[in-house]
Amino acid sequence: MRLPAVKQNKYDGAVMIPRTAHYPNPRHDWHGPGLGLLLGLSLACFSEAARPAGNKSVRETVSELALRLGKAHSASEIKAFTMARMLGELTPDERFVLAERHIAFRVNVPVVVTILRDLSVEEPFWLKERGFRPVGSTFTVGEHRFEAWERQFPAGPVGLGVNSLSGGGEHYLVLARPQAQGRPLRIDKLSPPQSRVAKFVPGTQPYADRDDTINEIPDAWRGLTLVQTLRQNRDDAKLIGGWRQTEHPSSPRPDHIVLTWNGDPRTTQAIQWRTGPATKVGWLAFGKRADSGASRPRRLEHVRASTQRLIDARLLNDPIVHWHTVELKGLEPGTHYVYCVGDGSTGGWSELAEFVTAPARPAPFAFVYMGDAQKGLKQWGELTQTAFRVRPEAAFCLVAGDIVDRGNERNEWDSLFSNAASVFNRRPLVPVLGNHDCQGSHPTFYLRQFALPRNGPPGMEPERAYSFQYGNALLVILDSNTDPARQSAWLEKQLAKSQSKWKFVAYHHPAYSSAPNRDNAKLRQQWTPLFDRYRVDLALQGHDHAYLRTYPLKASKAGANPNDGTRYVVSVSGTKMYRQSERPYTKVGFTNVPTFQLLDIQVGGDQLNYRAYDADGRVRDELVIRK
């Protein structure tokens, strides 16, 4: 992001932010943990009597509001809502949460908070109500022009409202400076927790979840403290025009059947599926293929599923579904099983499908790796079907993040599962968490739909990072959306204790980037020395939407021989494509081609055949690694 133009205001012919000491300093009351600032404004919606006693988040509030509106109004009425009509629908509690709980942090001294809002988005309803005043300064970032609003806050908690009720544009930026010069400012207790604090200087990233930088900053703001918000949260409260429909609505019958592992692939299997809310319970029927005969469900062993509600309140035609999960344990290694899922009634079962447990001892096997699916899920589904045809006995399919484009919209997941319907019910999916899967600041749908190993780094939310052994290969799945330093000790422990001949790591943001103006330096500094030390063979990555395979790299330099270093791959399997920069580490690179990669560990386990295929099944890159 650049600042090619700065509009000067009337103060001294320079870009100035007038001091705001003459502004009123509204009274603030701290009313219990997590409530944010309770302003003593005269508006009834912020009066003491109207202040909520609960601790609901913006996402919870928007979900409940949307469900309420969906029941009270027709789809055509909701789609015709104006801003005034939507504001009129808000209860005092809802208005409070949307005005104060989108962004929160604590300051140690009285501050002036500056909101730089995108003029292409409607003025946040809470700015004037909260005592913010425009100060006459504007500047341009790319195609977006921002204007500055300010108000004072005392030391303590600061709560700010949602970006917009209609979505679009850029998320507002947040700057802070002490009211009294010379007093050091400390900001902590940030929410969302991925938010960060930085100095507002040239080269600063305005958002915690974007690589873009601002390279020109007006002198008046240079050096102030920037609260790096999450750009992806700009549509958290998109209630006007934010209503959707899924092209794949649920029914009482099971669909979206997907296999994962949450334990040892030799002895466990997790099966998940969807039904409409009218189906209250789920059952799995399974048995060994050799024992099942022609196999009606009644001949198989039955296991009741755990069932939870998945709610996407802005889906007008299917807001609530039931998601069923069975986690099988104590299975026999190297064994073919048949199964079906349903509600337990005679006619309520899915068609029989099959899975196979991992072998008890190392043996030849193959698996599929894909980069970002994200966009063009119909075409991605066709690529996935091609991968299955090329190697139907592949043990699993690993997708390196950005599995969907908007992770908090269930219709995206509906499309993904529908387009992979005949693959993921027979071969387990090994998912990696991408930034788009975390839309809305938390990967709720990702974590609730996949039963995954809970053996990740201590103190980190389970299932975001995990590891497992398959044959003579170790696979370590990392979460590059969070601080890589938090995972480094755990990562080293997984690599150090493993006796596997083959070691693979998978994460979303590349250690060695493909796309222009991208560089995940902190990740590279934290993780690649461990890859070097413990001789990781391949790092499987996504995010940059082109194909890249590096030379074998050690200490960021090409190794002296083919086995000296880790090869880093960036891949894309969907239709969203980026340009690619020339890089000194690029061995093979090309753009605008969705691919899947087949990693084939051969007889004896001492040779790996690697091939990248396009949608027509043609080989676009290949490599042999021998040990």
mmCIF file of N, CA, C and O in Angstrom, residues 364-369 391 502 504 537-538 549 567 596-603 605-613 619 621-627:
data_model
loop_
_atom_site.group_PDB
_atom_site.id
_atom_site.type_symbol
_atom_site.label_atom_id
_atom_site.label_comp_id
_atom_site.label_asym_id
_atom_site.label_seq_id
_atom_site.Cartn_x
_atom_site.Cartn_y
_atom_site.Cartn_z
ATOM 1 N N PRO A 364 5.366 -49.060 1.193
ATOM 2 C CA PRO A 364 5.184 -48.018 0.186
ATOM 3 C C PRO A 364 3.798 -47.380 0.299
ATOM 4 O O PRO A 364 2.809 -48.065 0.560
ATOM 5 N N PHE A 365 3.742 -46.070 0.125
ATOM 6 C CA PHE A 365 2.453 -45.379 0.087
ATOM 7 C C PHE A 365 2.623 -44.054 -0.641
ATOM 8 O O PHE A 365 3.740 -43.585 -0.874
ATOM 9 N N ALA A 366 1.522 -43.455 -0.991
ATOM 10 C CA ALA A 366 1.521 -42.154 -1.660
ATOM 11 C C ALA A 366 0.471 -41.271 -1.010
ATOM 12 O O ALA A 366 -0.485 -41.754 -0.401
ATOM 13 N N PHE A 367 0.657 -39.956 -1.128
ATOM 14 C CA PHE A 367 -0.391 -39.028 -0.719
ATOM 15 C C PHE A 367 -0.413 -37.841 -1.660
ATOM 16 O O PHE A 367 0.561 -37.553 -2.372
ATOM 17 N N VAL A 368 -1.551 -37.156 -1.685
ATOM 18 C CA VAL A 368 -1.770 -35.991 -2.532
ATOM 19 C C VAL A 368 -1.607 -34.729 -1.697
ATOM 20 O O VAL A 368 -2.061 -34.658 -0.554
ATOM 21 N N TYR A 369 -0.929 -33.740 -2.281
ATOM 22 C CA TYR A 369 -0.798 -32.430 -1.637
ATOM 23 C C TYR A 369 -1.310 -31.368 -2.606
ATOM 24 O O TYR A 369 -1.015 -31.401 -3.804
ATOM 25 N N ARG A 391 -4.280 -41.543 -8.893
ATOM 26 C CA ARG A 391 -3.763 -42.441 -7.862
ATOM 27 C C ARG A 391 -4.862 -42.748 -6.849
ATOM 28 O O ARG A 391 -4.894 -42.195 -5.745
ATOM 29 N N TRP A 502 11.440 -40.254 6.364
ATOM 30 C CA TRP A 502 10.954 -39.090 5.632
ATOM 31 C C TRP A 502 10.280 -38.116 6.600
ATOM 32 O O TRP A 502 9.513 -38.519 7.470
ATOM 33 N N PHE A 504 8.107 -34.438 6.573
ATOM 34 C CA PHE A 504 7.404 -33.404 5.823
ATOM 35 C C PHE A 504 6.775 -32.417 6.807
ATOM 36 O O PHE A 504 6.247 -32.821 7.849
ATOM 37 N N ASP A 537 12.558 -33.035 4.552
ATOM 38 C CA ASP A 537 12.672 -33.273 3.120
ATOM 39 C C ASP A 537 11.906 -32.250 2.290
ATOM 40 O O ASP A 537 12.447 -31.660 1.351
ATOM 41 N N LEU A 538 10.641 -32.045 2.627
ATOM 42 C CA LEU A 538 9.805 -31.138 1.853
ATOM 43 C C LEU A 538 8.969 -30.277 2.788
ATOM 44 O O LEU A 538 8.420 -30.776 3.778
ATOM 45 N N ARG A 549 8.905 -24.487 -6.845
ATOM 46 C CA ARG A 549 9.723 -25.483 -6.134
ATOM 47 C C ARG A 549 11.131 -24.951 -6.068
ATOM 48 O O ARG A 549 11.706 -24.551 -7.093
ATOM 49 N N ARG A 567 13.526 -28.871 0.345
ATOM 50 C CA ARG A 567 12.865 -28.290 -0.823
ATOM 51 C C ARG A 567 11.538 -27.684 -0.367
ATOM 52 O O ARG A 567 10.738 -28.342 0.295
ATOM 53 N N PHE A 596 -2.089 -30.431 -8.608
ATOM 54 C CA PHE A 596 -1.998 -31.250 -7.407
ATOM 55 C C PHE A 596 -0.678 -31.992 -7.483
ATOM 56 O O PHE A 596 -0.134 -32.238 -8.569
ATOM 57 N N GLN A 597 -0.133 -32.322 -6.318
ATOM 58 C CA GLN A 597 1.158 -32.983 -6.241
ATOM 59 C C GLN A 597 0.979 -34.381 -5.657
ATOM 60 O O GLN A 597 0.236 -34.553 -4.682
ATOM 61 N N LEU A 598 1.648 -35.349 -6.262
ATOM 62 C CA LEU A 598 1.619 -36.714 -5.771
ATOM 63 C C LEU A 598 2.995 -37.054 -5.213
ATOM 64 O O LEU A 598 4.000 -36.979 -5.924
ATOM 65 N N LEU A 599 3.026 -37.383 -3.926
ATOM 66 C CA LEU A 599 4.262 -37.774 -3.256
ATOM 67 C C LEU A 599 4.203 -39.275 -3.038
ATOM 68 O O LEU A 599 3.354 -39.764 -2.283
ATOM 69 N N ASP A 600 5.093 -39.989 -3.700
ATOM 70 C CA ASP A 600 5.010 -41.443 -3.804
ATOM 71 C C ASP A 600 6.283 -42.054 -3.216
ATOM 72 O O ASP A 600 7.360 -41.958 -3.817
ATOM 73 N N ILE A 601 6.155 -42.633 -2.029
ATOM 74 C CA ILE A 601 7.292 -43.283 -1.379
ATOM 75 C C ILE A 601 7.329 -44.734 -1.847
ATOM 76 O O ILE A 601 6.378 -45.488 -1.648
ATOM 77 N N GLN A 602 8.446 -45.097 -2.474
ATOM 78 C CA GLN A 602 8.533 -46.344 -3.213
ATOM 79 C C GLN A 602 8.948 -47.534 -2.345
ATOM 80 O O GLN A 602 9.161 -47.414 -1.134
ATOM 81 N N VAL A 603 9.073 -48.679 -3.028
ATOM 82 C CA VAL A 603 9.430 -49.938 -2.386
ATOM 83 C C VAL A 603 10.709 -49.765 -1.582
ATOM 84 O O VAL A 603 11.677 -49.178 -2.038
ATOM 85 N N GLY A 605 11.095 -47.883 0.828
ATOM 86 C CA GLY A 605 11.030 -46.619 1.552
ATOM 87 C C GLY A 605 12.215 -45.705 1.369
ATOM 88 O O GLY A 605 12.348 -44.700 2.060
ATOM 89 N N ASP A 606 13.105 -45.993 0.388
ATOM 90 C CA ASP A 606 14.303 -45.186 0.249
ATOM 91 C C ASP A 606 14.265 -44.284 -0.973
ATOM 92 O O ASP A 606 15.265 -43.678 -1.334
ATOM 93 N N GLN A 607 13.132 -44.179 -1.634
ATOM 94 C CA GLN A 607 12.998 -43.313 -2.799
ATOM 95 C C GLN A 607 11.638 -42.632 -2.780
ATOM 96 O O GLN A 607 10.610 -43.260 -2.529
ATOM 97 N N LEU A 608 11.639 -41.340 -3.057
ATOM 98 C CA LEU A 608 10.411 -40.554 -3.149
ATOM 99 C C LEU A 608 10.288 -40.027 -4.572
ATOM 100 O O LEU A 608 11.171 -39.291 -5.040
ATOM 101 N N ASN A 609 9.236 -40.379 -5.241
ATOM 102 C CA ASN A 609 8.895 -39.813 -6.549
ATOM 103 C C ASN A 609 7.877 -38.700 -6.338
ATOM 104 O O ASN A 609 6.789 -38.942 -5.798
ATOM 105 N N TYR A 610 8.231 -37.520 -6.769
ATOM 106 C CA TYR A 610 7.370 -36.343 -6.615
ATOM 107 C C TYR A 610 6.961 -35.875 -8.011
ATOM 108 O O TYR A 610 7.813 -35.687 -8.887
ATOM 109 N N ARG A 611 5.667 -35.689 -8.199
ATOM 110 C CA ARG A 611 5.169 -35.172 -9.473
ATOM 111 C C ARG A 611 4.073 -34.149 -9.225
ATOM 112 O O ARG A 611 3.236 -34.338 -8.341
ATOM 113 N N ALA A 612 4.085 -33.098 -10.027
ATOM 114 C CA ALA A 612 3.018 -32.094 -10.021
ATOM 115 C C ALA A 612 2.209 -32.251 -11.301
ATOM 116 O O ALA A 612 2.777 -32.258 -12.406
ATOM 117 N N TYR A 613 0.891 -32.394 -11.148
ATOM 118 C CA TYR A 613 -0.013 -32.618 -12.276
ATOM 119 C C TYR A 613 -0.950 -31.422 -12.436
ATOM 120 O O TYR A 613 -1.369 -30.801 -11.443
ATOM 121 N N VAL A 619 1.892 -34.177 -16.338
ATOM 122 C CA VAL A 619 2.963 -33.889 -15.381
ATOM 123 C C VAL A 619 3.607 -32.556 -15.740
ATOM 124 O O VAL A 619 4.096 -32.369 -16.855
ATOM 125 N N ASP A 621 5.829 -30.969 -13.348
ATOM 126 C CA ASP A 621 7.114 -30.934 -12.654
ATOM 127 C C ASP A 621 7.322 -32.293 -12.006
ATOM 128 O O ASP A 621 6.339 -32.941 -11.593
ATOM 129 N N GLU A 622 8.566 -32.739 -11.930
ATOM 130 C CA GLU A 622 8.834 -34.007 -11.255
ATOM 131 C C GLU A 622 10.232 -34.009 -10.670
ATOM 132 O O GLU A 622 11.117 -33.266 -11.093
ATOM 133 N N LEU A 623 10.397 -34.867 -9.692
ATOM 134 C CA LEU A 623 11.619 -34.905 -8.900
ATOM 135 C C LEU A 623 11.723 -36.284 -8.267
ATOM 136 O O LEU A 623 10.714 -36.873 -7.880
ATOM 137 N N VAL A 624 12.940 -36.792 -8.162
ATOM 138 C CA VAL A 624 13.198 -38.027 -7.441
ATOM 139 C C VAL A 624 14.192 -37.727 -6.325
ATOM 140 O O VAL A 624 15.238 -37.119 -6.565
ATOM 141 N N ILE A 625 13.851 -38.137 -5.106
ATOM 142 C CA ILE A 625 14.753 -38.003 -3.958
ATOM 143 C C ILE A 625 15.090 -39.413 -3.491
ATOM 144 O O ILE A 625 14.189 -40.220 -3.233
ATOM 145 N N ARG A 626 16.369 -39.693 -3.390
ATOM 146 C CA ARG A 626 16.818 -41.012 -2.930
ATOM 147 C C ARG A 626 17.581 -40.864 -1.631
ATOM 148 O O ARG A 626 18.312 -39.893 -1.429
ATOM 149 N N LYS A 627 17.422 -41.865 -0.761
ATOM 150 C CA LYS A 627 18.135 -41.866 0.514
ATOM 151 C C LYS A 627 18.878 -43.184 0.691
ATOM 152 O O LYS A 627 18.411 -44.231 0.238
#
